[in-house]
Amino acid sequence: VLGVFGFLWIEGQNQRQVSVSLNIIQFKAKSLFSKIKEENGEVSHNVEFNASRGWFERFKNHFNFHNI
């Protein structure tokens, strides 16, 4: 779920010709994760996410982002 929201956000930024850096994408991913976690309540209370460089590389490869 987080990946799809992240993909849509990046695509929106690209369409508006807004450049995004690794730090911006990591910040946005963490904020999206927090929002999803809040919406799921106690079920996801103990789940953590740190948007590491490894996560970003997997995310980038999964969605075929080559120019980020």
mmCIF file of N, CA and C in Angstrom:
data_model
loop_
_atom_site.group_PDB
_atom_site.id
_atom_site.type_symbol
_atom_site.label_atom_id
_atom_site.label_comp_id
_atom_site.label_asym_id
_atom_site.label_seq_id
_atom_site.Cartn_x
_atom_site.Cartn_y
_atom_site.Cartn_z
ATOM 1 N N VAL A 1 0.829 -1.197 0.000
ATOM 2 C CA VAL A 1 0.000 0.000 0.000
ATOM 3 C C VAL A 1 0.868 1.253 0.000
ATOM 4 N N LEU A 2 1.872 1.289 0.868
ATOM 5 C CA LEU A 2 2.752 2.449 0.946
ATOM 6 C C LEU A 2 3.443 2.690 -0.388
ATOM 7 N N GLY A 3 3.860 1.608 -1.042
ATOM 8 C CA GLY A 3 4.539 1.735 -2.327
ATOM 9 C C GLY A 3 3.670 2.393 -3.382
ATOM 10 N N VAL A 4 2.399 2.014 -3.430
ATOM 11 C CA VAL A 4 1.486 2.586 -4.421
ATOM 12 C C VAL A 4 1.281 4.070 -4.152
ATOM 13 N N PHE A 5 1.058 4.438 -2.883
ATOM 14 C CA PHE A 5 0.890 5.855 -2.551
ATOM 15 C C PHE A 5 2.150 6.636 -2.876
ATOM 16 N N GLY A 6 3.304 6.062 -2.568
ATOM 17 C CA GLY A 6 4.570 6.710 -2.873
ATOM 18 C C GLY A 6 4.762 6.882 -4.366
ATOM 19 N N PHE A 7 4.426 5.849 -5.124
ATOM 20 C CA PHE A 7 4.522 5.908 -6.574
ATOM 21 C C PHE A 7 3.648 7.029 -7.121
ATOM 22 N N LEU A 8 2.408 7.092 -6.657
ATOM 23 C CA LEU A 8 1.484 8.125 -7.136
ATOM 24 C C LEU A 8 1.980 9.516 -6.776
ATOM 25 N N TRP A 9 2.533 9.669 -5.576
ATOM 26 C CA TRP A 9 3.046 10.969 -5.160
ATOM 27 C C TRP A 9 4.219 11.386 -6.046
ATOM 28 N N ILE A 10 5.153 10.476 -6.284
ATOM 29 C CA ILE A 10 6.310 10.798 -7.130
ATOM 30 C C ILE A 10 5.859 11.114 -8.554
ATOM 31 N N GLU A 11 4.934 10.340 -9.085
ATOM 32 C CA GLU A 11 4.424 10.623 -10.425
ATOM 33 C C GLU A 11 3.789 12.011 -10.486
ATOM 34 N N GLY A 12 3.057 12.366 -9.453
ATOM 35 C CA GLY A 12 2.462 13.706 -9.399
ATOM 36 C C GLY A 12 3.515 14.796 -9.385
ATOM 37 N N GLN A 13 4.578 14.579 -8.617
ATOM 38 C CA GLN A 13 5.671 15.553 -8.572
ATOM 39 C C GLN A 13 6.340 15.663 -9.946
ATOM 40 N N ASN A 14 6.542 14.525 -10.600
ATOM 41 C CA ASN A 14 7.148 14.528 -11.934
ATOM 42 C C ASN A 14 6.283 15.266 -12.946
ATOM 43 N N GLN A 15 4.980 15.061 -12.875
ATOM 44 C CA GLN A 15 4.072 15.741 -13.806
ATOM 45 C C GLN A 15 4.084 17.247 -13.599
ATOM 46 N N ARG A 16 4.281 17.671 -12.349
ATOM 47 C CA ARG A 16 4.363 19.108 -12.053
ATOM 48 C C ARG A 16 5.783 19.636 -12.218
ATOM 49 N N GLN A 17 6.680 18.774 -12.666
ATOM 50 C CA GLN A 17 8.091 19.092 -12.883
ATOM 51 C C GLN A 17 8.763 19.604 -11.608
ATOM 52 N N VAL A 18 8.416 18.969 -10.486
ATOM 53 C CA VAL A 18 9.033 19.271 -9.197
ATOM 54 C C VAL A 18 10.107 18.214 -8.954
ATOM 55 N N SER A 19 11.335 18.645 -8.728
ATOM 56 C CA SER A 19 12.390 17.665 -8.494
ATOM 57 C C SER A 19 12.282 17.121 -7.071
ATOM 58 N N VAL A 20 12.576 15.847 -6.929
ATOM 59 C CA VAL A 20 12.533 15.201 -5.623
ATOM 60 C C VAL A 20 13.872 14.530 -5.360
ATOM 61 N N SER A 21 14.338 14.646 -4.138
ATOM 62 C CA SER A 21 15.600 14.021 -3.740
ATOM 63 C C SER A 21 15.304 12.806 -2.873
ATOM 64 N N LEU A 22 16.351 12.050 -2.589
ATOM 65 C CA LEU A 22 16.208 10.897 -1.702
ATOM 66 C C LEU A 22 15.644 11.332 -0.356
ATOM 67 N N ASN A 23 16.153 12.419 0.201
ATOM 68 C CA ASN A 23 15.666 12.887 1.515
ATOM 69 C C ASN A 23 14.191 13.254 1.481
ATOM 70 N N ILE A 24 13.757 13.898 0.419
ATOM 71 C CA ILE A 24 12.345 14.274 0.302
ATOM 72 C C ILE A 24 11.474 13.030 0.189
ATOM 73 N N ILE A 25 11.916 12.064 -0.618
ATOM 74 C CA ILE A 25 11.144 10.830 -0.783
ATOM 75 C C ILE A 25 11.087 10.055 0.528
ATOM 76 N N GLN A 26 12.198 9.984 1.250
ATOM 77 C CA GLN A 26 12.204 9.302 2.544
ATOM 78 C C GLN A 26 11.271 9.993 3.535
ATOM 79 N N PHE A 27 11.297 11.311 3.572
ATOM 80 C CA PHE A 27 10.414 12.054 4.473
ATOM 81 C C PHE A 27 8.957 11.791 4.125
ATOM 82 N N LYS A 28 8.624 11.838 2.837
ATOM 83 C CA LYS A 28 7.249 11.601 2.403
ATOM 84 C C LYS A 28 6.819 10.170 2.716
ATOM 85 N N ALA A 29 7.709 9.199 2.499
ATOM 86 C CA ALA A 29 7.380 7.797 2.788
ATOM 87 C C ALA A 29 7.088 7.616 4.272
ATOM 88 N N LYS A 30 7.903 8.241 5.128
ATOM 89 C CA LYS A 30 7.675 8.133 6.574
ATOM 90 C C LYS A 30 6.352 8.773 6.964
ATOM 91 N N SER A 31 6.031 9.918 6.364
ATOM 92 C CA SER A 31 4.772 10.582 6.707
ATOM 93 C C SER A 31 3.578 9.773 6.204
ATOM 94 N N LEU A 32 3.689 9.182 5.005
ATOM 95 C CA LEU A 32 2.611 8.321 4.513
ATOM 96 C C LEU A 32 2.443 7.101 5.410
ATOM 97 N N PHE A 33 3.557 6.521 5.843
ATOM 98 C CA PHE A 33 3.500 5.364 6.732
ATOM 99 C C PHE A 33 2.797 5.731 8.040
ATOM 100 N N SER A 34 3.155 6.881 8.603
ATOM 101 C CA SER A 34 2.533 7.318 9.854
ATOM 102 C C SER A 34 1.033 7.499 9.693
ATOM 103 N N LYS A 35 0.629 8.081 8.565
ATOM 104 C CA LYS A 35 -0.803 8.284 8.312
ATOM 105 C C LYS A 35 -1.532 6.947 8.189
ATOM 106 N N ILE A 36 -0.951 6.013 7.444
ATOM 107 C CA ILE A 36 -1.566 4.693 7.291
ATOM 108 C C ILE A 36 -1.626 3.979 8.643
ATOM 109 N N LYS A 37 -0.568 4.113 9.417
ATOM 110 C CA LYS A 37 -0.507 3.483 10.735
ATOM 111 C C LYS A 37 -1.601 4.038 11.650
ATOM 112 N N GLU A 38 -1.794 5.344 11.629
ATOM 113 C CA GLU A 38 -2.854 5.967 12.436
ATOM 114 C C GLU A 38 -4.226 5.461 12.031
ATOM 115 N N GLU A 39 -4.444 5.344 10.719
ATOM 116 C CA GLU A 39 -5.745 4.898 10.220
ATOM 117 C C GLU A 39 -6.034 3.448 10.588
ATOM 118 N N ASN A 40 -4.980 2.641 10.776
ATOM 119 C CA ASN A 40 -5.165 1.232 11.121
ATOM 120 C C ASN A 40 -5.260 1.001 12.622
ATOM 121 N N GLY A 41 -5.009 2.009 13.415
ATOM 122 C CA GLY A 41 -5.158 1.906 14.855
ATOM 123 C C GLY A 41 -4.199 0.940 15.506
ATOM 124 N N GLU A 42 -4.700 0.207 16.491
ATOM 125 C CA GLU A 42 -3.862 -0.669 17.310
ATOM 126 C C GLU A 42 -3.271 -1.840 16.543
ATOM 127 N N VAL A 43 -3.871 -2.220 15.444
ATOM 128 C CA VAL A 43 -3.387 -3.362 14.669
ATOM 129 C C VAL A 43 -1.937 -3.144 14.246
ATOM 130 N N SER A 44 -1.588 -1.906 13.921
ATOM 131 C CA SER A 44 -0.245 -1.619 13.425
ATOM 132 C C SER A 44 0.601 -0.856 14.437
ATOM 133 N N HIS A 45 0.212 -0.884 15.686
ATOM 134 C CA HIS A 45 0.893 -0.097 16.718
ATOM 135 C C HIS A 45 2.379 -0.413 16.841
ATOM 136 N N ASN A 46 2.765 -1.668 16.747
ATOM 137 C CA ASN A 46 4.156 -2.070 16.944
ATOM 138 C C ASN A 46 4.971 -2.127 15.650
ATOM 139 N N VAL A 47 4.375 -1.746 14.533
ATOM 140 C CA VAL A 47 5.060 -1.793 13.246
ATOM 141 C C VAL A 47 5.891 -0.526 13.075
ATOM 142 N N GLU A 48 7.141 -0.703 12.648
ATOM 143 C CA GLU A 48 8.033 0.440 12.432
ATOM 144 C C GLU A 48 8.501 0.470 10.980
ATOM 145 N N PHE A 49 8.900 1.641 10.537
ATOM 146 C CA PHE A 49 9.382 1.833 9.172
ATOM 147 C C PHE A 49 10.374 2.988 9.187
ATOM 148 N N ASN A 50 11.560 2.787 8.587
ATOM 149 C CA ASN A 50 12.550 3.860 8.626
ATOM 150 C C ASN A 50 12.954 4.386 7.253
ATOM 151 N N ALA A 51 12.368 3.909 6.176
ATOM 152 C CA ALA A 51 12.657 4.402 4.820
ATOM 153 C C ALA A 51 14.160 4.434 4.542
ATOM 154 N N SER A 52 14.810 3.322 4.753
ATOM 155 C CA SER A 52 16.257 3.229 4.573
ATOM 156 C C SER A 52 16.642 3.322 3.096
ATOM 157 N N ARG A 53 17.921 3.446 2.852
ATOM 158 C CA ARG A 53 18.417 3.476 1.473
ATOM 159 C C ARG A 53 18.086 2.159 0.768
ATOM 160 N N GLY A 54 18.177 1.042 1.479
ATOM 161 C CA GLY A 54 17.808 -0.249 0.906
ATOM 162 C C GLY A 54 16.348 -0.295 0.508
ATOM 163 N N TRP A 55 15.474 0.237 1.372
ATOM 164 C CA TRP A 55 14.049 0.322 1.040
ATOM 165 C C TRP A 55 13.879 1.137 -0.234
ATOM 166 N N PHE A 56 14.564 2.283 -0.306
ATOM 167 C CA PHE A 56 14.429 3.151 -1.461
ATOM 168 C C PHE A 56 14.882 2.454 -2.735
ATOM 169 N N GLU A 57 15.985 1.725 -2.685
ATOM 170 C CA GLU A 57 16.469 1.009 -3.866
ATOM 171 C C GLU A 57 15.452 -0.036 -4.321
ATOM 172 N N ARG A 58 14.867 -0.767 -3.386
ATOM 173 C CA ARG A 58 13.846 -1.768 -3.737
ATOM 174 C C ARG A 58 12.605 -1.082 -4.314
ATOM 175 N N PHE A 59 12.196 0.013 -3.690
ATOM 176 C CA PHE A 59 11.043 0.785 -4.161
ATOM 177 C C PHE A 59 11.296 1.283 -5.582
ATOM 178 N N LYS A 60 12.462 1.877 -5.809
ATOM 179 C CA LYS A 60 12.832 2.425 -7.110
ATOM 180 C C LYS A 60 12.844 1.328 -8.181
ATOM 181 N N ASN A 61 13.414 0.186 -7.863
ATOM 182 C CA ASN A 61 13.458 -0.925 -8.816
ATOM 183 C C ASN A 61 12.071 -1.493 -9.085
ATOM 184 N N HIS A 62 11.258 -1.611 -8.045
ATOM 185 C CA HIS A 62 9.916 -2.171 -8.200
ATOM 186 C C HIS A 62 9.068 -1.334 -9.147
ATOM 187 N N PHE A 63 9.172 -0.007 -9.030
ATOM 188 C CA PHE A 63 8.350 0.882 -9.846
ATOM 189 C C PHE A 63 9.102 1.423 -11.067
ATOM 190 N N ASN A 64 10.281 0.873 -11.346
ATOM 191 C CA ASN A 64 11.075 1.241 -12.521
ATOM 192 C C ASN A 64 11.363 2.734 -12.611
ATOM 193 N N PHE A 65 11.723 3.331 -11.491
ATOM 194 C CA PHE A 65 12.166 4.712 -11.502
ATOM 195 C C PHE A 65 13.670 4.717 -11.786
ATOM 196 N N HIS A 66 14.057 5.318 -12.885
ATOM 197 C CA HIS A 66 15.468 5.329 -13.249
ATOM 198 C C HIS A 66 16.102 6.700 -13.091
ATOM 199 N N ASN A 67 15.291 7.735 -13.084
ATOM 200 C CA ASN A 67 15.833 9.083 -13.066
ATOM 201 C C ASN A 67 15.758 9.767 -11.706
ATOM 202 N N ILE A 68 15.581 9.002 -10.652
ATOM 203 C CA ILE A 68 15.509 9.593 -9.311
ATOM 204 C C ILE A 68 16.855 9.449 -8.653
#
